[in-house]
Every structure is written in structure tokens, then in C-alpha cells.
Amino acid sequence: MSLIADEIIQFSSVLRMAYNLLTGRNYLKRKKFREKEKLVAVTLPFSDLAFAAGTIPVFPIRMHQFEISQYLTYLGSASSIFGWNTVSNFLGFIRNLGINEISKIVDDIIEDVIDVINKKYNEMYDIGIENGISSDFCYGLKSLVGMHVTKGSNVDACLNVTIRCSAYNKYLESLKAINKGPKQIWVDIPPRNIGNAIELLTNNVSNAIKEFENLTGKTITDNQIRDHFKIGNQVKRAYKNIIYEISASDFYPCNPATFSEIMALLSISFQDYNSNAPRYRDNIMALEREMRERIRKGIGMDVADRPRIFVTPMFGGWEPKSHEIIYELGGRALYADWELLRMLEEIPTSSHSNPAEEYARFLMNATETGIGCDNDKLTDSYLRMARDLNADGLIFFQLFGCHSISNCYTMLREKVRRELEIPTTAITFNKIGENVEQVKTRLGAFMEMFR
Amino acid sequence: MKLKAFIGIDIGSLATKIVLISEGRLIDHRTERSTYDFKRIGHNLFDDLLKKNDLNREEVFLMSTGYGRNTIDIADDRVTEITAHAKGTQFFFPDVHSVIDIGGQDSKAIVISKKTGNVVDFQMNDKCAAGTGRFLEVMAHALEVPIDQFGDLALKSNKSASISSTCTVFAESEVISLFARGASKEEIASGIHRSIARRVAGMAKRIGVGPKLVFCGGVAKNPAVKKYLEEELGYEIETPEFPQLTGAIGAALIAQENNTN
Amino acid sequence: MDDLSLLSDLSLFLKEKKANGVKIVAYLAHDNIPEELLDAAGFFPLRMMFGGNDDLMDASHNFLPPSTCAFAQSCIGLYSTKPNIFSFLDLVDFFIVSNHCVSDICVSEIISKHFNIPRLDFYVPYTKNNSSLKYFKLELLELKKRLEAITGTEITNEKLFESINKYNEFKRVLLKVNELEILGSEKLKVLQRAMLYGPEFQPDLEKFIQYVRENPSSLLETSKDILFTGCSIFVNDNLVDLIEEGGGNIIFFDTWIGSHYSSQIINDSSIQTEKDPLDLLVLKFKDNIYGDHTVPNFLEQKVALIENYYQKYTKTKGRKLGVINHIIKFCDHISLLSSFLKERLQEKGISVLNLERDYSRANSGQLLTRIEAYLEMME
């Protein structure tokens, strides 16, 4: 881990994002109790609508207290006085001097962020099973149920957007059985774009906005919605730039394992923008700048000889040690789930357009050309993403109990072999940390194909 | 002819247990390892029990329970091990609220009505072996430790290796890789016991078990599983004097109840 | 033996259909496929409602991971191994791919792709608000156009009204079967046969009902009454026999093969006043309170329905009633809400056995123990 820590402190934006992610509970408490804002539970990247409607979206795990060491709190306090860049530079400077105590602290930063989140995920997984969800479901759903059982009563509403996964939709239905308090706001996405489906989806989005208005007691104007979409678009642009212009390039601003670690952090935090869209926008844009600046100065690592391994899907649960293992085996892991699912598309904000309709188009596009309603479309999305990333290989995480994404693997394997002619393999996954040895063996055999 | 005694036979996948009860007291009992021939073992144990206690067939009522309850044709009646364990634990602990039974083939959690003493809810493991006595046997074999010493070995370690696999087959390979990484036998044994306790406690919590909770079945003799179950549940649990006999005792008691009114 | 004869009769029936130039459309999706539209277009709708076994589930693993719904696995197994008694599957002309559940999508997509059966798409929304109902009509229009393109014949309103009426009448008769006081296994066989054959079975159904009414059964007093809910018991599955072996008798099938299908009757006044028959199918979709595909009120409605039946039954019959919630392993819909259903019903004093299982025969011992233990609890 120290190798990663060496690198990560160079990106003060990453420190900020990690800090904001882990200390979400205090931020959210302040918003809810002092500022009387409404909290809305979101999963998957559907938070734009909640932000646009003037509420605070939260990916439920962030309502938990994370067991972080005091130093991260100190860093947070120090940053409020000196600024994150100064704190980050200071840490880097001390580390370079070789002061062991500080060195250890810096190592711990990244360990805290990744391990603490994963530990909490696993804790939620166990709680989910104890509280009603059958162990037959995927890691993601079990953990989500755990999150709602433990902290779901703190939110004022849940934004429930239906997708192709029937288990996910039924999980959304179960939320009111888990906690009676929160209002359930639904957006049903038509499965296909036929006839006037966009108009119908626009109605659904408009109705959801009305429900948000009832929740907050405030009227939401089109301009307010557009204002948020503009911020969201900036986030998505930066995220896409990092994916296409940096992760797919041959020179990284840091070592590839660190890079993947950052991408994993983005994947988690993008779901709710750490509950503060402008702050998240500033951080992700700063991250892009910091990365580009290092590349411009020639600081980083030439990764041209490292095979690009597209690792997917990760959002329902995946083994976070994968990128480190792939790095040690001479490759680099690329993560791009949200782009694959077309969740990084920008939403037009022209003053002549209807923002509810534009959001409906965004959702329909994600359904039609991202996750798809059938496996043909979904597998095409994987192929497109692998092509766009110029991937040399594809690792598919086949989640135990996932009947939506995982079931497409047979078709995907056949298409990858036929159309891309690159190596691919599936790795079964049940719970973080389970069978890491087996993952190592599988990845070892897979990476040998690139020698 | 008036019945003099009630016999309960619990034909489990790993062991067959038989008890003789008369006037509410446990008079005699036997335990033998089950083989493929459930019927023969049942007959032999039954005949032996009658002979040693100087009883005729007509003087006793035989109630069978357990995995092989339907295979023994001489039984007068049958009852499932769920109902039998619930009744049997009340013989030792009249105020029992919940039961966890870990047998060779499966594990069960049972909640008993305080008012009626009857079962109000239960849960069994699915067909997977994790969370059963079989899981412990496979793991003890992988560590080359006799099964009756396995729990004591686990308790010698003050830290537990992390065994996260829920599948017996995967867990076995996980144990091997833990060895390769230099974990001690005690740590691994402790991890295995914790894993089974976590799984069974998770299942039990789903139906709202609570104190007083009685742990029975063959695995209840294993001190490590008991200790870790207590840690997972957050309270102390009781183990009867003969934890493997509660099913057979329950069957005999039900026979007595059904035939004395 | 009953199932074997049912399948062999079905095989002959379908062969005869084919010989008369009728095309067969098969599908997995339970509630939402508009069979009236298929019928009006001159097709025969064949529901895939066949249970599985170890061999069929194993055979599916070339296509899907083992953690897929056991019913879905078995459907693929049927196509990939094609046992003799299921040779009629070769007669299928089209397969409908729908999104009733995600396993349905995957399985029907695989069957269509790997076994070269042309595919028809029919997707349904998850909610039932006004926009969703309008969307449902769009799908109906798409399917109608597709069917007309295949046959080259227009599906007239008249034809569609006729089919709607035909299925309506059939379901009215079928509804009576669930109320008959006969052995659950016998009732199930009749329900299965009727749902496979469709309205053509109506005369036999009427005769059967008449016969039972004239010859009431007296063998049911000793068994324990069960309301059966959750996943249906499909053809070739012995679960109902296991329940009877354990001492139970299913008196009401609160499942798709049972009240869920037969209750979907469009009221006569709507039929008389509605100009566009497709709107009647939309109405049927809207009024279908049993559709486990839909959100967000499925659970509440299910709890209310079971509670009503329970109260009425125990009051009028003076007998205890158990509830078995059948969960086919890895079924998204039934499994995810099962613990919540059980909790809600138990709060109302109704005990529930959540019976989770796959089609493995090796598991039947444990399955019987769970059933018997639940029946003992009812004592």
C-alpha cells in the first residue's frame, strides 16, 4: 500500500474527496438538522434529479460513522485553516524527508479510505442478510438492504428509479417495508424508446419533481434544474476526460495501481457527488488538472508496455484488490462502469428546452444504449467500452446472485472473442475479501496470456 | 396393555440416538454412528434398549424423529426434529425461548412460544453444508485434527484467521492458502469456528431468537462454536447435559404426552 | 404418470394445431403477455410452465451461472437436452422475449438465439401510473403490428373483442376450480391442464366442476389446510405430493397457476363500452393486482389479499389455515420480498412457511422435514 500512498498524496483533490466521503455523516447531520435540508437516498448515479430538485442526495453508506483514525480529522481541520493543497504538500515534503511516524500516517490515509469503506460494505452485507434479504442476492443488494436497515430512517425520501434488474426494482419496493418514514419517489423508465415513450418518461420525471417540491415545500424553477445540470455536466466532462484522455493513454500521472484506486474512489463517490455537487465538481476538475499538470511535467509512469485490462462490472460489488494484483502482474486495470452505462452523458441545458424532458432523454439513452433491456444491448455496451479504451483484455466480475448483469457473460465472451479477439475471463465474486487467493490465481493465469 | 415407557429415536445423518423415558424421567439412552443402513441401526438400538430395561414391545411407544425418521418401520409414530428439539430442550430448560441445533446434515433455529411451549417459527439452512457439522468435519480433516479436539484447538488461539468463504469447498481451499501464508493451525481452527458461528447466528437472528437460548445437537459439544455463537449473538447461551439427545428426548416426551391423556 | 400423460396429450394437441396451419408462440413471462392478441392473430399461445430436475438445471450451466432462478435454468435445460416428452418444443415458431423478470429476459433471449426461434419483443413497465399505462399500449400496438406483418392479415377489432370475450369466459370457469373442495394435487392438475390448453379446455372444465359438485370428497377432514402462495408449482414438479405426504392439503392456489391468472377478468361493462379492444388489455394490466413484476404496491396488496382470504376461510370453515410461500431458488420477485411478507402476515397472527427450494431431488428429505415441521406447528 505504501507505493499507492506515495502517489496519492500528490493529488490533494483525492484527499479531499476521500475526506468528504468518509466524513459524510457530520456533513449530512448539519444539513438535515441545522439547515433543515431534505436528505434523499440514491443508489446508482441518479442523483442529478435530487440535486436539481433542491434536496441533498446521499448514497446510504455515507450516513455511517467510519472508523477513521484521528489524523484524518486533524487533516480536515488543518485543511480548513491552511487549505488542502498546503496540507498535501506538507505531507509530501515530510514524507520525502523520511520521517517514519509521518510516513506511517500517510500510508494509513489510503488504507483507511479503501479498507474502511470495504469493511463497512461487508458489515452492511451481513446486516442485510440478518434483516430479511436472502443470501441468494448479489453483494450490492445485500449491502444496500443493510445500509437502509441501519441508517435508512434518517432520510426524508428515497429516489427509486427502475432499471432492467428485477431484483433491484423489488429491493426498491422493499424500502418502505424496511423504513416506513421516508417518502418513496419513483421514476419508471420505459424499457424501450418507442412511440412517445420520451414524452411519457418526461411526465414521470415531472411528477417526481412535483413530489420533491412537496417534500421541500419549495417551488423548483427550470433554471434551478438547469443550474444543477450544468454542474453535473462539468463533473461528467472531467470524469470522461480522466477515463478517455488519461486512463486510456500511455503515460500515467502516477503508478497504475494508484490510478485504479482513484478510479474506484470516483466510482463510489460519483453516485451522490459526496452530497455536495459544486464541491465535488471543484474536486474532480482539480483532479483532472493535477493529473494533466504532472503528465505535462513528465512526472508519473510510462505504462505503454502494460496491457490495458478493462475490469467490469464493479458497481454491484467487485474484489478491490484486483487492480493491485493486476499491477503486480504487469498490467493496468481500467474502470469505466458509469461511462459504459452512459451515465456520463451531459444533459443539454439550453434555455429553450424543457429540463425534465432533457433528463428523460438522458435516462432513456442510458437505458437504450447503456444497460439495455436485454443482453444483446448490454453486451454491445461492453464491447463499445472495451474498444473505446483500446483494451487488451477484459475481466468480468460475475457476481453470485446477480441475475441481471452477470447472466450476460456467456454472450459477452462469445462476442468479445469474435469481434474484439482479446482475452477475457470471468471471476466469480460473492463478498469483498473472500477468495482473494483464487482471484490471484485466476488473474495470474489470465495475465500470462499477455507475455 | 398399559404403556410403561416411551422411546424416542433420533436418526440423524451422522449419529442415531435413542432414549427411554418413563414417568417423565430419562431412564436410559444410547448413541451410535449412523451408516447407510438407518433401519438396521434403529432396530438394533431399539431391541437393545428393550432388553436392557426388561421391557416388551407392547409396553412401549416408539416415536421416531430426525433425518431418517421415515425409514424405521417399527416406529408407532413420527415427528420432525424441529418439534422434537423444541420439546426436548424444555425437558432441560423449561423456560427456553429459542433453540439452535447444529447437526451433521443441517442446522436449525427455532423460536418457542412461552405461553404454549410450541414452536412458533423456525429456519433451516439451505442445502449448502456451510453452517453444519459436516462443514466442521471437512475442515478438521483438512487440518488433520481429530474432530473431538477441534474446538479446544480453536480456543487456544487469541486471534482468528479470516475465513470468509461461505462454501465448504471454497473454504477448504481458503484454509490451504492460509497455511501457505504461514497462519497457525490454531488461528485457522479459530477462524473456521467463527465462520460457522457467524453463519448460524445470522440465520437465527432472522427469526428473532433471544435468551434463553439453548444450543443443542452434536456440535453443541464443541466449546469454540458455543463461545463464538455467544459473541455473535451478544448473550450467554445454554447447553443441555446431553445436547445430542434433545431430539430423541423430545420425541419420547411427545409420545408420552400423546398417550397419557 | 399424470404429468406424463398431460405432456403426451399436449404434444398431440400441438401437432394437430400445427397440422392445421396454426403457429405456436411460446413465452415464459407470467402475467403480462396478451394472449388474447396472439389468439386474435391466429397463433396458439404456449406458456412455458414446466418444472425442472437436476439434469435440466445442470444442462443450463453452459449458458447461465448456477445462481440463476431454478425455473429459468430448467427452461434452458429443456431446450438444450430436449427430453422425449418435451419434443413438442420443436413445434414452437416464435418466442416472446419480455422483461417480466430479468431471468425471463435472459432465458427467452438465449432460447431464441441458440435454438433458432424467431424472437418477438414485449416489454412492460414496472409501475402502473398513467404514463406506464400509455406505454403498455405502445407495446401492444408494436406487438400487434409485428403479428400482422407475420401473418399478412389485419387483427380486426372484432376479432380481438371475440378473443377477449373467449378468454374472459374461460377464466370465469377456471376461477371456480380453485374454490372446489378437492385434493390440492387434483386441483393443480386441472389448473395446469387448463392453462396449457386455454379456452379450448373450457367444456372439459365445466364437466369436471359439475362432476365434483355431484360427488363431494369426504377424505379431506384429516389433513391440514394450506393456502399456497409465491411461485407456482409447474408441470412435472412433485411439491404438491410432498405437501400431501406431510399431511397438508392445498385448498387455495394463490399463485399464477391458480387465482392470479384466472382472476384477470375484464368486467363486462368495460367490454360493452370500450371502443378500442387494446384499451381493454391495458385495463387488464392496470387491474392486475397480482403482477409480481410491478412496483411499488405489490407487497401491500398481497398481504391484504392473503389476510382477507385467511379471515374469511377460518371464520366460515372454523378450521386452521396455514400459508406456504413457495420460493424457487434465486427467484427475484418472490424471494426478495418473502421475509417482509412473512413478517407482515405474522404481525396479523398468520403463520407462514417460507419454503425455499430448487428442483434438486436430493433435497426432498429436508424439504419434507420443513413442511412437516410447519404442519406440526399448526397443531
Short mmCIF file of C-alpha atoms in Angstrom, two decimals, chain A residues 129-130 132-134 430 433-435 437-438, chain B residues 164-166 170 174 177 181 198 202 205-206:
data_model
loop_
_atom_site.label_atom_id
_atom_site.label_comp_id
_atom_site.label_asym_id
_atom_site.label_seq_id
_atom_site.Cartn_x
_atom_site.Cartn_y
_atom_site.Cartn_z
CA ILE A 129 -28.81 -10.93 5.41
CA GLU A 130 -29.75 -10.84 9.09
CA GLY A 132 -34.50 -10.02 5.58
CA ILE A 133 -32.70 -10.25 2.27
CA SER A 134 -31.98 -13.79 1.18
CA ASN A 430 -19.50 -13.15 -3.54
CA GLY A 433 -12.05 -10.30 0.71
CA GLU A 434 -13.48 -13.74 0.02
CA ASN A 435 -11.30 -15.91 -2.19
CA GLU A 437 -6.21 -16.19 -3.31
CA GLN A 438 -8.40 -17.61 -6.02
CA SER B 164 -14.86 -15.60 4.54
CA SER B 165 -15.94 -18.34 2.15
CA THR B 166 -19.47 -19.48 2.72
CA PHE B 170 -14.03 -22.78 -1.26
CA GLU B 174 -9.01 -20.89 1.62
CA SER B 177 -3.92 -20.82 1.19
CA ARG B 181 0.75 -17.72 4.11
CA ARG B 198 -21.40 -16.25 12.21
CA GLY B 202 -27.10 -14.79 11.04
CA LYS B 205 -31.32 -13.65 14.03
CA ARG B 206 -33.59 -13.62 11.02
#
